[in-house]
Amino acid sequence: MQKSYRIDGVFDIYTISKREEELKKLPKEAVLELDNLKKLDTAGALFLVNLAKEHSFSLKATKKEIVQTLELVKRYPVQPLPKSQHCSFLERIGYFFVKKYIFLVSFLSFIGELFIKKLSLFFNPQYFRYKEILYEINQSALKALGIVALTSFLVGVVVAYQSAVQLRLYGANIFIVDMLGISILRELAPMITAIVIAGRSGSAYTAEIGAMKITQELDAMRTMGFDPYYYLVIPRIFALMISLPILIFVADIAGVFGGLLIAHTQLGISFGLFIERFRDVIDVKHLLLGELKGPFFGFLIATIAIYRGFIVEDDTQSIGKHTTKSVVESIFIVIVCDAVFSVIFTHLGL
């Protein structure tokens, strides 16, 4: 003989866990009377239907809303999630290279369109956004002067301090000027500046454009006839290409000044002697070669950062992922570019 059990109160997604153990202890083939329920949602109905199948229970209800909820759950059962298929090692390698190929083609397409848009500016100068470029220069150069100068100053201090110990052993104190001047002007100042700007301005470019894509502001601009390349891309690229040489010059001064302080305190070289030696042995070409790297570094950082912003997917997590990638890729490509410059300058005897 089947026993009947009355279920009353509220049976929804918030109360299932409280009654689950009690219901599972009922004998098989029991009859569950549901007419006294005050509330039954689809989560509760789904639980009861599955429980009835597992324990051979019978569900009894005459109230219209309860019957409709049970029938709805039975009519549209929850489909089990498909089992994840594990790819083989070769499939993963193939998938990796396909992704990189698609990324490369997309990036080259972006570069090509950027080149066409820049070329069109010579024939349509009215599209040149001077105000936007000045605004971006203020954001990426003037507001970054402090952090760039401080970082370069500390690098100059560290390099000079480490070198002073060895130079003092050989009585070659004065040669710290040669080493500091060449290393900071040619390599350290441009490199440090580019890395700081990649982390500061590059990440901001990716996040800003990525957020605009998620909020469909880019689509709105195109709908209103505003080309994002003229209003967002080209001003930022020109701004960084102009800003980097300025920041590198500031970094040169700060780095050399940091080295000067250490040379004075650790090696006893007076300020006047340091400056005189610097003027005699450091050729202006070292300054110019360091400045020459600025526009190239700026172009690479801005291009990678902006492209990463354009390929952000429609979720906020994607912004963080692409911002991280843009900074890492920018720093990597800057180091590669600097190595290429070093090889070229060496072959040219500069």
Coordinates of N, CA and C in Angstrom, one line a residue, residues 172-280:
A172 N 90.3 54.2 -11.7 CA 89.8 54.8 -12.9 C 88.5 55.5 -12.6
N173 N 88.5 56.3 -11.6 CA 87.3 57.0 -11.2 C 86.6 57.8 -12.2
I174 N 87.5 58.6 -13.0 CA 87.0 59.5 -13.9 C 86.2 58.9 -15.1
F175 N 86.5 57.6 -15.3 CA 85.9 56.9 -16.5 C 84.4 56.6 -16.2
I176 N 83.9 56.8 -15.0 CA 82.5 56.7 -14.7 C 81.7 57.6 -15.6
V177 N 82.3 58.8 -15.9 CA 81.6 59.7 -16.8 C 81.3 59.1 -18.2
D178 N 82.4 58.5 -18.7 CA 82.2 57.9 -20.1 C 81.2 56.8 -20.1
M179 N 81.3 56.0 -19.1 CA 80.3 54.8 -19.0 C 78.9 55.3 -18.8
L180 N 78.7 56.2 -17.9 CA 77.3 56.7 -17.7 C 76.8 57.4 -18.9
G181 N 77.6 58.3 -19.4 CA 77.1 59.1 -20.6 C 76.7 58.2 -21.7
I182 N 77.5 57.3 -22.1 CA 77.2 56.5 -23.3 C 76.0 55.5 -23.0
S183 N 76.1 54.9 -21.9 CA 75.0 53.9 -21.6 C 73.7 54.5 -21.4
I184 N 73.6 55.6 -20.7 CA 72.3 56.3 -20.5 C 71.8 56.9 -21.7
L185 N 72.6 57.7 -22.4 CA 72.1 58.4 -23.6 C 71.7 57.4 -24.7
R186 N 72.5 56.4 -24.9 CA 72.2 55.5 -26.1 C 71.2 54.4 -25.8
E187 N 71.2 53.9 -24.5 CA 70.5 52.7 -24.3 C 69.5 52.8 -23.1
L188 N 70.0 53.1 -22.0 CA 69.1 53.0 -20.8 C 68.0 54.0 -20.8
A189 N 68.2 55.3 -21.1 CA 67.1 56.3 -21.1 C 66.0 55.9 -22.1
P190 N 66.4 55.6 -23.4 CA 65.3 55.3 -24.3 C 64.5 54.0 -23.9
M191 N 65.3 53.0 -23.4 CA 64.6 51.8 -23.0 C 63.7 51.9 -21.8
I192 N 64.2 52.6 -20.7 CA 63.4 52.8 -19.5 C 62.2 53.6 -19.8
T193 N 62.4 54.7 -20.6 CA 61.2 55.5 -21.0 C 60.2 54.7 -21.8
A194 N 60.6 53.9 -22.7 CA 59.7 53.1 -23.5 C 58.9 52.1 -22.6
I195 N 59.6 51.5 -21.7 CA 59.0 50.5 -20.8 C 57.9 51.2 -19.9
V196 N 58.3 52.3 -19.3 CA 57.4 53.0 -18.5 C 56.1 53.5 -19.3
I197 N 56.3 54.0 -20.5 CA 55.2 54.4 -21.3 C 54.3 53.2 -21.8
A198 N 55.0 52.1 -22.0 CA 54.2 50.9 -22.4 C 53.3 50.5 -21.3
G199 N 53.8 50.6 -20.1 CA 53.0 50.2 -18.9 C 51.9 51.2 -18.5
R200 N 52.3 52.5 -18.8 CA 51.4 53.6 -18.4 C 50.4 53.9 -19.5
S201 N 50.9 54.4 -20.6 CA 50.0 54.9 -21.7 C 49.5 53.8 -22.6
G202 N 50.3 52.8 -22.8 CA 49.9 51.6 -23.7 C 48.7 50.9 -23.0
S203 N 48.8 50.6 -21.7 CA 47.7 49.9 -21.1 C 46.4 50.8 -21.1
A204 N 46.6 52.1 -20.9 CA 45.5 53.0 -20.9 C 44.8 53.0 -22.3
Y205 N 45.6 53.0 -23.4 CA 45.0 53.0 -24.7 C 44.1 51.7 -24.9
T206 N 44.7 50.5 -24.5 CA 44.0 49.3 -24.7 C 42.7 49.3 -23.9
A207 N 42.8 49.7 -22.6 CA 41.6 49.7 -21.8 C 40.5 50.7 -22.3
E208 N 40.9 51.9 -22.7 CA 40.0 52.9 -23.2 C 39.2 52.4 -24.4
I209 N 40.0 51.9 -25.4 CA 39.3 51.5 -26.7 C 38.6 50.2 -26.4
G210 N 39.1 49.3 -25.6 CA 38.3 48.1 -25.3 C 37.0 48.4 -24.6
A211 N 37.0 49.4 -23.7 CA 35.7 49.8 -23.0 C 34.8 50.4 -24.0
M212 N 35.3 51.2 -24.9 CA 34.5 51.8 -26.0 C 33.8 50.8 -26.9
K213 N 34.6 49.7 -27.1 CA 34.0 48.6 -28.0 C 32.9 47.9 -27.3
I214 N 33.1 47.6 -26.0 CA 32.1 46.9 -25.2 C 30.8 47.7 -25.1
T215 N 31.0 49.0 -24.9 CA 29.8 49.8 -24.7 C 29.2 50.3 -26.1
Q216 N 29.8 49.8 -27.2 CA 29.3 50.0 -28.6 C 29.5 51.5 -29.0
E217 N 30.4 52.2 -28.3 CA 30.7 53.6 -28.7 C 31.4 53.6 -30.1
L218 N 32.2 52.6 -30.4 CA 32.9 52.6 -31.7 C 31.8 52.4 -32.8
D219 N 30.9 51.6 -32.6 CA 29.8 51.4 -33.6 C 29.0 52.7 -33.7
A220 N 28.8 53.4 -32.6 CA 28.0 54.6 -32.6 C 28.8 55.7 -33.4
M221 N 30.1 55.7 -33.2 CA 30.9 56.7 -34.0 C 30.8 56.4 -35.5
R222 N 30.9 55.1 -35.9 CA 30.8 54.8 -37.3 C 29.5 55.2 -37.9
T223 N 28.4 54.9 -37.1 CA 27.1 55.2 -37.5 C 26.9 56.7 -37.7
M224 N 27.5 57.5 -36.9 CA 27.4 59.0 -37.1 C 28.4 59.6 -38.1
G225 N 29.2 58.7 -38.7 CA 30.1 59.1 -39.7 C 31.5 59.5 -39.2
F226 N 31.8 59.2 -38.0 CA 33.2 59.5 -37.4 C 34.0 58.3 -37.5
D227 N 35.1 58.4 -38.3 CA 36.0 57.3 -38.5 C 36.9 57.1 -37.2
P228 N 36.8 56.0 -36.5 CA 37.7 55.8 -35.3 C 39.2 56.0 -35.6
Y229 N 39.6 55.7 -36.8 CA 41.0 55.8 -37.1 C 41.5 57.3 -37.1
Y230 N 40.6 58.2 -37.5 CA 41.0 59.6 -37.5 C 40.8 60.2 -36.1
Y231 N 39.9 59.7 -35.3 CA 39.6 60.3 -34.0 C 40.3 59.6 -32.8
L232 N 40.6 58.3 -33.0 CA 41.1 57.6 -31.9 C 42.5 57.0 -32.1
V233 N 42.7 56.5 -33.3 CA 44.0 55.7 -33.6 C 45.1 56.7 -33.9
I234 N 45.0 57.4 -35.0 CA 46.1 58.2 -35.5 C 46.5 59.3 -34.5
P235 N 45.6 60.0 -33.8 CA 46.0 61.0 -32.8 C 46.9 60.4 -31.7
R236 N 46.5 59.2 -31.3 CA 47.3 58.5 -30.2 C 48.7 58.1 -30.7
I237 N 48.7 57.6 -31.9 CA 50.0 57.2 -32.5 C 51.0 58.4 -32.7
F238 N 50.4 59.4 -33.3 CA 51.3 60.6 -33.4 C 51.7 61.2 -32.1
A239 N 50.8 61.2 -31.1 CA 51.1 61.7 -29.8 C 52.3 61.0 -29.2
L240 N 52.3 59.6 -29.2 CA 53.4 58.9 -28.6 C 54.7 59.1 -29.4
M241 N 54.5 59.2 -30.8 CA 55.8 59.4 -31.6 C 56.4 60.7 -31.3
I242 N 55.6 61.7 -30.9 CA 56.1 63.0 -30.5 C 56.6 63.0 -29.1
S243 N 55.8 62.3 -28.2 CA 56.1 62.4 -26.8 C 57.4 61.6 -26.4
L244 N 57.6 60.5 -27.0 CA 58.8 59.7 -26.6 C 60.1 60.4 -26.7
P245 N 60.4 61.1 -27.8 CA 61.7 61.9 -27.8 C 61.8 62.9 -26.7
I246 N 60.7 63.6 -26.4 CA 60.7 64.5 -25.3 C 61.0 63.9 -24.0
L247 N 60.3 62.7 -23.7 CA 60.5 62.0 -22.5 C 61.9 61.4 -22.4
I248 N 62.4 61.0 -23.5 CA 63.8 60.4 -23.5 C 64.8 61.5 -23.1
F249 N 64.6 62.7 -23.6 CA 65.5 63.8 -23.3 C 65.5 64.1 -21.8
V250 N 64.3 64.1 -21.2 CA 64.1 64.3 -19.8 C 64.8 63.2 -19.0
A251 N 64.6 61.9 -19.5 CA 65.3 60.8 -18.9 C 66.8 60.9 -18.9
D252 N 67.3 61.4 -20.1 CA 68.8 61.6 -20.2 C 69.3 62.5 -19.1
I253 N 68.6 63.6 -18.9 CA 69.1 64.6 -17.9 C 69.0 64.0 -16.5
A254 N 67.8 63.3 -16.2 CA 67.6 62.7 -14.9 C 68.6 61.6 -14.6
G255 N 68.9 60.8 -15.6 CA 69.8 59.6 -15.4 C 71.2 60.1 -15.2
V256 N 71.7 61.1 -16.0 CA 73.0 61.6 -15.8 C 73.2 62.3 -14.5
F257 N 72.1 63.1 -14.1 CA 72.2 63.8 -12.8 C 72.3 62.8 -11.6
G258 N 71.6 61.6 -11.7 CA 71.7 60.6 -10.7 C 73.1 60.1 -10.6
G259 N 73.7 59.8 -11.8 CA 75.1 59.3 -11.8 C 76.0 60.4 -11.3
L260 N 75.8 61.6 -11.6 CA 76.7 62.7 -11.1 C 76.7 62.8 -9.6
L261 N 75.5 62.6 -9.0 CA 75.5 62.6 -7.5 C 76.3 61.5 -6.9
I262 N 76.2 60.3 -7.5 CA 77.0 59.2 -6.9 C 78.5 59.4 -7.2
A263 N 78.8 59.9 -8.4 CA 80.2 60.1 -8.7 C 80.8 61.1 -7.7
H264 N 80.0 62.1 -7.3 CA 80.5 63.1 -6.4 C 80.7 62.5 -5.0
T265 N 79.7 61.8 -4.5 CA 79.7 61.3 -3.1 C 80.6 60.1 -2.9
Q266 N 80.6 59.2 -3.9 CA 81.4 57.9 -3.8 C 82.8 58.0 -4.3
L267 N 83.0 58.8 -5.4 CA 84.3 58.8 -6.0 C 85.0 60.2 -5.9
G268 N 84.4 61.1 -5.3 CA 85.0 62.4 -5.0 C 85.2 63.3 -6.3
I269 N 84.4 63.0 -7.3 CA 84.5 63.8 -8.6 C 83.6 65.0 -8.4
S270 N 84.2 66.2 -8.6 CA 83.4 67.4 -8.4 C 82.4 67.6 -9.6
F271 N 81.4 68.4 -9.3 CA 80.4 68.6 -10.3 C 81.0 69.3 -11.6
G272 N 81.9 70.2 -11.4 CA 82.6 70.9 -12.5 C 83.4 69.9 -13.3
L273 N 84.2 69.1 -12.6 CA 85.0 68.1 -13.4 C 84.2 67.1 -14.1
F274 N 83.1 66.7 -13.5 CA 82.1 65.7 -14.2 C 81.6 66.3 -15.4
I275 N 81.1 67.6 -15.4 CA 80.5 68.2 -16.5 C 81.5 68.5 -17.6
E276 N 82.7 68.9 -17.2 CA 83.8 69.1 -18.2 C 84.2 67.8 -18.9
R277 N 84.4 66.7 -18.2 CA 84.7 65.4 -18.8 C 83.5 65.0 -19.7
F278 N 82.3 65.2 -19.2 CA 81.1 64.8 -20.0 C 81.1 65.5 -21.4
R279 N 81.4 66.8 -21.3 CA 81.4 67.6 -22.5 C 82.6 67.2 -23.5
D280 N 83.7 66.8 -22.9 CA 84.8 66.4 -23.8 C 84.7 65.0 -24.4

